[in-house]
Tab-separated table of N, CA and C in Angstrom:
chain	number	residue	atom	x	y	z
A	1	MET	N	0.846	-1.176	0.000
A	1	MET	CA	0.000	0.000	0.000
A	1	MET	C	0.890	1.237	0.000
A	2	THR	N	0.573	2.188	-0.824
A	2	THR	CA	1.305	3.438	-0.896
A	2	THR	C	0.622	4.457	0.009
A	3	ILE	N	1.407	5.082	0.870
A	3	ILE	CA	0.871	6.108	1.759
A	3	ILE	C	1.135	7.471	1.147
A	4	ASP	N	0.094	8.212	0.913
A	4	ASP	CA	0.158	9.565	0.379
A	4	ASP	C	0.497	10.519	1.524
A	5	ASN	N	1.345	11.514	1.258
A	5	ASN	CA	1.684	12.491	2.296
A	5	ASN	C	0.447	13.171	2.855
A	6	SER	N	-0.572	13.386	2.022
A	6	SER	CA	-1.787	14.028	2.521
A	6	SER	C	-2.516	13.117	3.503
A	7	ASP	N	-2.439	11.795	3.300
A	7	ASP	CA	-3.044	10.858	4.251
A	7	ASP	C	-2.362	10.972	5.606
A	8	LEU	N	-1.028	11.014	5.600
A	8	LEU	CA	-0.283	11.157	6.845
A	8	LEU	C	-0.600	12.493	7.512
A	9	GLU	N	-0.727	13.550	6.728
A	9	GLU	CA	-1.079	14.859	7.282
A	9	GLU	C	-2.449	14.814	7.958
A	10	VAL	N	-3.420	14.153	7.332
A	10	VAL	CA	-4.767	14.053	7.899
A	10	VAL	C	-4.723	13.296	9.223
A	11	ILE	N	-4.067	12.143	9.241
A	11	ILE	CA	-4.009	11.326	10.460
A	11	ILE	C	-3.215	12.042	11.556
A	12	SER	N	-2.093	12.655	11.200
A	12	SER	CA	-1.284	13.386	12.185
A	12	SER	C	-2.058	14.561	12.772
A	13	THR	N	-2.767	15.286	11.930
A	13	THR	CA	-3.582	16.414	12.399
A	13	THR	C	-4.680	15.922	13.328
A	14	ALA	N	-5.340	14.833	12.946
A	14	ALA	CA	-6.396	14.268	13.792
A	14	ALA	C	-5.834	13.890	15.161
A	15	CYS	N	-4.662	13.275	15.185
A	15	CYS	CA	-4.023	12.902	16.466
A	15	CYS	C	-3.738	14.132	17.318
A	16	ARG	N	-3.208	15.186	16.704
A	16	ARG	CA	-2.911	16.425	17.444
A	16	ARG	C	-4.185	17.051	18.018
A	17	TRP	N	-5.212	17.163	17.180
A	17	TRP	CA	-6.460	17.768	17.633
A	17	TRP	C	-7.095	16.946	18.751
A	18	LEU	N	-7.100	15.631	18.594
A	18	LEU	CA	-7.686	14.760	19.606
A	18	LEU	C	-6.904	14.851	20.918
A	19	ALA	N	-5.570	14.852	20.835
A	19	ALA	CA	-4.735	14.963	22.038
A	19	ALA	C	-4.970	16.295	22.752
A	20	ALA	N	-5.377	17.310	21.996
A	20	ALA	CA	-5.663	18.630	22.569
A	20	ALA	C	-7.103	18.727	23.089
A	21	GLY	N	-7.842	17.628	23.026
A	21	GLY	CA	-9.199	17.613	23.559
A	21	GLY	C	-10.288	17.994	22.577
A	22	GLN	N	-9.946	18.125	21.295
A	22	GLN	CA	-10.937	18.452	20.265
A	22	GLN	C	-11.595	17.172	19.747
A	23	ALA	N	-12.903	17.151	19.627
A	23	ALA	CA	-13.594	16.053	18.956
A	23	ALA	C	-13.506	16.290	17.457
A	24	VAL	N	-13.356	15.226	16.671
A	24	VAL	CA	-13.223	15.361	15.222
A	24	VAL	C	-14.046	14.301	14.508
A	25	ASP	N	-14.274	14.548	13.234
A	25	ASP	CA	-14.816	13.535	12.331
A	25	ASP	C	-13.746	13.232	11.307
A	26	LEU	N	-13.399	11.964	11.155
A	26	LEU	CA	-12.528	11.508	10.089
A	26	LEU	C	-13.454	11.117	8.942
A	27	VAL	N	-13.271	11.728	7.784
A	27	VAL	CA	-14.156	11.517	6.633
A	27	VAL	C	-13.359	10.810	5.542
A	28	THR	N	-13.901	9.690	5.029
A	28	THR	CA	-13.207	8.894	4.020
A	28	THR	C	-14.144	8.619	2.849
A	29	VAL	N	-13.638	8.788	1.624
A	29	VAL	CA	-14.402	8.443	0.425
A	29	VAL	C	-14.396	6.917	0.291
A	30	VAL	N	-15.589	6.308	0.237
A	30	VAL	CA	-15.665	4.857	0.093
A	30	VAL	C	-16.241	4.409	-1.246
A	31	LYS	N	-16.902	5.331	-1.966
A	31	LYS	CA	-17.459	4.981	-3.272
A	31	LYS	C	-17.721	6.267	-4.037
A	32	THR	N	-17.558	6.212	-5.375
A	32	THR	CA	-17.854	7.373	-6.211
A	32	THR	C	-18.655	6.944	-7.434
A	33	TRP	N	-19.443	7.877	-7.954
A	33	TRP	CA	-20.171	7.705	-9.204
A	33	TRP	C	-19.993	8.968	-10.014
A	34	GLY	N	-19.844	8.861	-11.314
A	34	GLY	CA	-19.706	10.042	-12.166
A	34	GLY	C	-18.366	10.714	-11.963
A	35	SER	N	-18.347	12.024	-12.119
A	35	SER	CA	-17.128	12.814	-12.011
A	35	SER	C	-16.677	12.865	-10.562
A	36	SER	N	-15.437	12.463	-10.306
A	36	SER	CA	-14.912	12.490	-8.951
A	36	SER	C	-13.440	12.883	-8.985
A	37	PRO	N	-13.114	14.074	-8.485
A	37	PRO	CA	-11.723	14.518	-8.527
A	37	PRO	C	-10.818	13.808	-7.526
A	38	ARG	N	-11.371	13.136	-6.523
A	38	ARG	CA	-10.575	12.434	-5.522
A	38	ARG	C	-10.962	10.952	-5.523
A	39	PRO	N	-9.989	10.063	-5.433
A	39	PRO	CA	-10.282	8.633	-5.499
A	39	PRO	C	-10.810	8.065	-4.180
A	40	VAL	N	-11.355	6.871	-4.262
A	40	VAL	CA	-11.757	6.134	-3.075
A	40	VAL	C	-10.546	6.038	-2.148
A	41	GLY	N	-10.764	6.225	-0.869
A	41	GLY	CA	-9.687	6.209	0.113
A	41	GLY	C	-9.217	7.594	0.517
A	42	SER	N	-9.606	8.619	-0.236
A	42	SER	CA	-9.225	9.991	0.112
A	42	SER	C	-9.833	10.355	1.462
A	43	MET	N	-9.093	11.149	2.254
A	43	MET	CA	-9.525	11.454	3.614
A	43	MET	C	-9.434	12.934	3.935
A	44	ALA	N	-10.248	13.316	4.905
A	44	ALA	CA	-10.170	14.640	5.513
A	44	ALA	C	-10.526	14.473	6.984
A	45	VAL	N	-10.056	15.401	7.807
A	45	VAL	CA	-10.449	15.437	9.207
A	45	VAL	C	-11.057	16.807	9.454
A	46	VAL	N	-12.183	16.818	10.179
A	46	VAL	CA	-12.919	18.055	10.425
A	46	VAL	C	-13.158	18.203	11.922
A	47	ARG	N	-12.735	19.346	12.465
A	47	ARG	CA	-13.065	19.659	13.856
A	47	ARG	C	-14.495	20.158	13.920
A	48	ARG	N	-15.081	20.137	15.100
A	48	ARG	CA	-16.468	20.551	15.264
A	48	ARG	C	-16.668	22.036	15.035
A	49	ASP	N	-15.567	22.818	15.024
A	49	ASP	CA	-15.709	24.243	14.718
A	49	ASP	C	-15.644	24.506	13.219
A	50	GLY	N	-15.513	23.425	12.401
A	50	GLY	CA	-15.503	23.558	10.954
A	50	GLY	C	-14.119	23.589	10.334
A	51	THR	N	-13.054	23.611	11.133
A	51	THR	CA	-11.698	23.588	10.593
A	51	THR	C	-11.448	22.228	9.954
A	52	LEU	N	-10.892	22.229	8.732
A	52	LEU	CA	-10.746	21.003	7.951
A	52	LEU	C	-9.339	20.890	7.387
A	53	VAL	N	-8.786	19.671	7.405
A	53	VAL	CA	-7.505	19.361	6.768
A	53	VAL	C	-7.725	18.119	5.908
A	54	GLY	N	-7.217	18.147	4.675
A	54	GLY	CA	-7.383	17.021	3.750
A	54	GLY	C	-8.410	17.348	2.688
A	55	SER	N	-8.763	16.334	1.891
A	55	SER	CA	-9.704	16.560	0.799
A	55	SER	C	-10.421	15.274	0.419
A	56	VAL	N	-11.728	15.365	0.277
A	56	VAL	CA	-12.516	14.236	-0.204
A	56	VAL	C	-13.141	14.517	-1.561
A	57	SER	N	-13.016	15.776	-2.029
A	57	SER	CA	-13.649	16.087	-3.312
A	57	SER	C	-12.888	17.113	-4.129
A	58	GLY	N	-11.706	17.464	-3.734
A	58	GLY	CA	-10.972	18.480	-4.467
A	58	GLY	C	-11.536	19.872	-4.266
A	59	GLY	N	-12.316	20.080	-3.212
A	59	GLY	CA	-12.850	21.397	-2.897
A	59	GLY	C	-14.335	21.547	-3.105
A	60	CYS	N	-14.963	20.594	-3.772
A	60	CYS	CA	-16.389	20.729	-4.097
A	60	CYS	C	-17.297	20.677	-2.872
A	61	VAL	N	-17.008	19.790	-1.936
A	61	VAL	CA	-17.919	19.628	-0.806
A	61	VAL	C	-17.287	19.922	0.545
A	62	GLU	N	-15.981	20.156	0.592
A	62	GLU	CA	-15.323	20.350	1.877
A	62	GLU	C	-15.920	21.502	2.675
A	63	LYS	N	-16.144	22.630	2.029
A	63	LYS	CA	-16.704	23.782	2.727
A	63	LYS	C	-18.086	23.451	3.285
A	64	GLN	N	-18.902	22.763	2.482
A	64	GLN	CA	-20.235	22.385	2.940
A	64	GLN	C	-20.155	21.443	4.141
A	65	LEU	N	-19.227	20.484	4.103
A	65	LEU	CA	-19.079	19.536	5.212
A	65	LEU	C	-18.689	20.261	6.490
A	66	ALA	N	-17.705	21.156	6.379
A	66	ALA	CA	-17.234	21.884	7.554
A	66	ALA	C	-18.350	22.749	8.137
A	67	GLU	N	-19.078	23.451	7.279
A	67	GLU	CA	-20.164	24.301	7.749
A	67	GLU	C	-21.280	23.477	8.379
A	68	GLN	N	-21.588	22.336	7.770
A	68	GLN	CA	-22.645	21.464	8.283
A	68	GLN	C	-22.282	20.933	9.674
A	69	LEU	N	-21.046	20.495	9.871
A	69	LEU	CA	-20.634	19.996	11.178
A	69	LEU	C	-20.643	21.103	12.223
A	70	ALA	N	-20.184	22.284	11.856
A	70	ALA	CA	-20.174	23.406	12.802
A	70	ALA	C	-21.607	23.781	13.194
A	71	ARG	N	-22.521	23.854	12.218
A	71	ARG	CA	-23.933	24.177	12.507
A	71	ARG	C	-24.567	23.098	13.375
A	72	SER	N	-24.286	21.843	13.065
A	72	SER	CA	-24.854	20.732	13.809
A	72	SER	C	-24.409	20.784	15.262
A	73	SER	N	-23.150	21.060	15.499
A	73	SER	CA	-22.618	21.139	16.858
A	73	SER	C	-23.229	22.311	17.614
A	74	GLU	N	-23.371	23.461	16.947
A	74	GLU	CA	-23.980	24.632	17.578
A	74	GLU	C	-25.448	24.384	17.909
A	75	ARG	N	-26.170	23.776	16.967
A	75	ARG	CA	-27.606	23.569	17.116
A	75	ARG	C	-27.926	22.613	18.255
A	76	THR	N	-27.154	21.544	18.379
A	76	THR	CA	-27.456	20.533	19.384
A	76	THR	C	-26.792	20.802	20.711
A	77	GLY	N	-25.743	21.621	20.694
A	77	GLY	CA	-25.007	21.863	21.918
A	77	GLY	C	-24.177	20.665	22.338
A	78	THR	N	-24.048	19.682	21.450
A	78	THR	CA	-23.254	18.494	21.739
A	78	THR	C	-22.191	18.352	20.679
A	79	ASP	N	-21.281	17.427	20.910
A	79	ASP	CA	-20.213	17.200	19.955
A	79	ASP	C	-20.659	16.346	18.774
A	80	SER	N	-21.758	15.595	18.894
A	80	SER	CA	-22.067	14.650	17.837
A	80	SER	C	-23.539	14.280	17.802
A	81	GLU	N	-24.017	14.002	16.600
A	81	GLU	CA	-25.355	13.455	16.411
A	81	GLU	C	-25.235	12.070	15.768
A	82	ASP	N	-24.119	11.395	16.011
A	82	ASP	CA	-23.802	10.166	15.311
A	82	ASP	C	-24.521	8.966	15.882
A	83	ALA	N	-24.431	7.876	15.129
A	83	ALA	CA	-24.949	6.595	15.579
A	83	ALA	C	-24.162	6.161	16.811
A	84	ALA	N	-24.685	5.176	17.537
A	84	ALA	CA	-24.061	4.712	18.772
A	84	ALA	C	-22.627	4.256	18.569
A	85	ASP	N	-22.304	3.715	17.393
A	85	ASP	CA	-20.943	3.225	17.165
A	85	ASP	C	-20.009	4.313	16.659
A	86	GLY	N	-20.482	5.566	16.557
A	86	GLY	CA	-19.615	6.679	16.220
A	86	GLY	C	-19.340	6.880	14.751
A	87	HIS	N	-20.040	6.189	13.874
A	87	HIS	CA	-19.815	6.456	12.455
A	87	HIS	C	-21.150	6.516	11.720
A	88	ARG	N	-21.094	7.155	10.565
A	88	ARG	CA	-22.282	7.213	9.703
A	88	ARG	C	-21.823	7.285	8.259
A	89	ILE	N	-22.680	6.873	7.360
A	89	ILE	CA	-22.392	6.913	5.930
A	89	ILE	C	-23.312	7.945	5.306
A	90	VAL	N	-22.725	8.842	4.510
A	90	VAL	CA	-23.476	9.911	3.870
A	90	VAL	C	-23.183	9.883	2.377
A	91	THR	N	-24.225	9.963	1.563
A	91	THR	CA	-24.048	10.097	0.122
A	91	THR	C	-24.247	11.557	-0.229
A	92	HIS	N	-23.256	12.121	-0.901
A	92	HIS	CA	-23.301	13.535	-1.270
A	92	HIS	C	-23.307	13.637	-2.788
A	93	GLN	N	-24.309	14.299	-3.332
A	93	GLN	CA	-24.422	14.445	-4.780
A	93	GLN	C	-24.036	15.848	-5.212
A	94	ILE	N	-23.287	15.910	-6.304
A	94	ILE	CA	-22.908	17.189	-6.913
A	94	ILE	C	-23.673	17.277	-8.227
A	95	ASP	N	-24.624	18.212	-8.314
A	95	ASP	CA	-25.401	18.316	-9.553
A	95	ASP	C	-24.565	18.998	-10.636
A	96	ASP	N	-25.056	18.976	-11.874
A	96	ASP	CA	-24.305	19.517	-12.997
A	96	ASP	C	-23.979	21.000	-12.830
A	97	GLU	N	-24.900	21.776	-12.241
A	97	GLU	CA	-24.650	23.203	-12.028
A	97	GLU	C	-23.504	23.413	-11.038
A	98	GLN	N	-23.524	22.659	-9.932
A	98	GLN	CA	-22.430	22.755	-8.958
A	98	GLN	C	-21.117	22.295	-9.589
A	99	ALA	N	-21.163	21.229	-10.370
A	99	ALA	CA	-19.954	20.706	-11.016
A	99	ALA	C	-19.325	21.765	-11.911
A	100	GLN	N	-20.152	22.443	-12.687
A	100	GLN	CA	-19.644	23.479	-13.584
A	100	GLN	C	-18.987	24.607	-12.782
A	101	ARG	N	-19.600	24.983	-11.672
A	101	ARG	CA	-19.062	26.033	-10.817
A	101	ARG	C	-17.692	25.641	-10.253
A	102	PHE	N	-17.485	24.347	-9.968
A	102	PHE	CA	-16.213	23.875	-9.405
A	102	PHE	C	-15.237	23.379	-10.464
A	103	GLY	N	-15.597	23.514	-11.758
A	103	GLY	CA	-14.677	23.148	-12.827
A	103	GLY	C	-14.620	21.662	-13.145
A	104	LEU	N	-15.660	20.909	-12.777
A	104	LEU	CA	-15.714	19.482	-13.102
A	104	LEU	C	-16.448	19.306	-14.421
A	105	SER	N	-16.195	18.206	-15.105
A	105	SER	CA	-16.833	17.983	-16.402
A	105	SER	C	-18.318	17.668	-16.273
A	106	CYS	N	-18.717	17.025	-15.187
A	106	CYS	CA	-20.132	16.728	-14.967
A	106	CYS	C	-20.345	16.428	-13.492
A	107	GLY	N	-21.597	16.342	-13.092
A	107	GLY	CA	-21.914	16.057	-11.698
A	107	GLY	C	-21.498	14.647	-11.320
A	108	GLY	N	-21.502	14.380	-10.058
A	108	GLY	CA	-21.126	13.072	-9.558
A	108	GLY	C	-21.694	12.861	-8.179
A	109	GLN	N	-21.338	11.735	-7.608
A	109	GLN	CA	-21.847	11.379	-6.302
A	109	GLN	C	-20.731	10.721	-5.504
A	110	LEU	N	-20.654	11.051	-4.228
A	110	LEU	CA	-19.650	10.495	-3.336
A	110	LEU	C	-20.344	9.805	-2.178
A	111	GLU	N	-19.848	8.643	-1.786
A	111	GLU	CA	-20.290	8.027	-0.550
A	111	GLU	C	-19.165	8.218	0.448
A	112	LEU	N	-19.470	8.884	1.555
A	112	LEU	CA	-18.480	9.236	2.558
A	112	LEU	C	-18.815	8.541	3.871
A	113	VAL	N	-17.786	8.050	4.551
A	113	VAL	CA	-17.956	7.521	5.899
A	113	VAL	C	-17.399	8.554	6.862
A	114	PHE	N	-18.212	8.935	7.840
A	114	PHE	CA	-17.817	9.853	8.902
A	114	PHE	C	-17.601	9.031	10.159
A	115	GLU	N	-16.398	9.115	10.722
A	115	GLU	CA	-16.088	8.434	11.971
A	115	GLU	C	-15.843	9.494	13.029
A	116	SER	N	-16.731	9.577	14.002
A	116	SER	CA	-16.592	10.559	15.073
A	116	SER	C	-15.625	10.013	16.114
A	117	LEU	N	-14.611	10.825	16.426
A	117	LEU	CA	-13.578	10.407	17.363
A	117	LEU	C	-13.407	11.449	18.459
A	118	THR	N	-13.148	10.978	19.664
A	118	THR	CA	-12.873	11.874	20.780
A	118	THR	C	-11.546	11.555	21.454
A	119	GLU	N	-10.932	10.425	21.108
A	119	GLU	CA	-9.656	10.003	21.682
A	119	GLU	C	-8.686	9.632	20.561
A	120	PRO	N	-7.393	9.939	20.717
A	120	PRO	CA	-6.422	9.641	19.659
A	120	PRO	C	-5.972	8.179	19.598
A	121	ASP	N	-6.335	7.373	20.599
A	121	ASP	CA	-5.825	6.005	20.708
A	121	ASP	C	-5.966	5.203	19.413
A	122	ALA	N	-7.099	5.304	18.759
A	122	ALA	CA	-7.349	4.524	17.548
A	122	ALA	C	-6.433	4.907	16.397
A	123	LEU	N	-5.884	6.112	16.424
A	123	LEU	CA	-5.073	6.587	15.308
A	123	LEU	C	-3.571	6.587	15.573
A	124	ILE	N	-3.168	6.486	16.817
A	124	ILE	CA	-1.738	6.583	17.147
A	124	ILE	C	-0.926	5.480	16.471
A	125	ASP	N	-1.391	4.223	16.545
A	125	ASP	CA	-0.674	3.122	15.899
A	125	ASP	C	-0.659	3.284	14.382
A	126	LEU	N	-1.770	3.739	13.827
A	126	LEU	CA	-1.850	3.977	12.379
A	126	LEU	C	-0.846	5.049	11.966
A	127	GLN	N	-0.787	6.118	12.716
A	127	GLN	CA	0.165	7.191	12.423
A	127	GLN	C	1.601	6.675	12.464
A	128	ALA	N	1.928	5.888	13.470
A	128	ALA	CA	3.291	5.335	13.593
A	128	ALA	C	3.624	4.424	12.408
A	129	ALA	N	2.667	3.592	12.006
A	129	ALA	CA	2.902	2.680	10.867
A	129	ALA	C	3.077	3.474	9.565
A	130	MET	N	2.349	4.564	9.415
A	130	MET	CA	2.451	5.381	8.206
A	130	MET	C	3.781	6.096	8.119
A	131	GLN	N	4.413	6.370	9.258
A	131	GLN	CA	5.677	7.108	9.277
A	131	GLN	C	6.872	6.200	9.014
A	132	LYS	N	6.681	4.896	8.987
A	132	LYS	CA	7.793	3.955	8.735
A	132	LYS	C	8.183	3.933	7.283
C-alpha cells in the first residue's frame, strides 16, 4: 500500500487535535459515481468548529461539510449526532450546475464515511505505521 503524504497529514492532524481535547470527524471516500476529482480512500479530518484538513472532493464539498458539522454542533449543543458506534455513511451528490461552478466535467456522487472520534488512541498506531 502506498501512503500519500496528505493521508499522513490528515491522520497526524487528527491525532494532534484529539490529544488537545478536540472532537473530530474523520471523513473517508468509500465509493464514487460520475465525475470524482478524488479517489476512493481519500480522507479529511474536520473539527467541530468547521476547521478542515485534507480533501474528499478536491474542494467541491469540503466547505459544505465543515459548515454542516459546525452548525450541527452549535444547534445541538453536543459534539455529535452520530450513531451509537460513532460512524455514519453519507451520500453527497454534486449536480451539474455545482460541477460546472467547481470546474468538473459533470456532476457526480460520493459516498463518505464519517467516523466521530474523541480520543487519539485509535489513530496513534496507524500514524506510527504510516511514518515507517
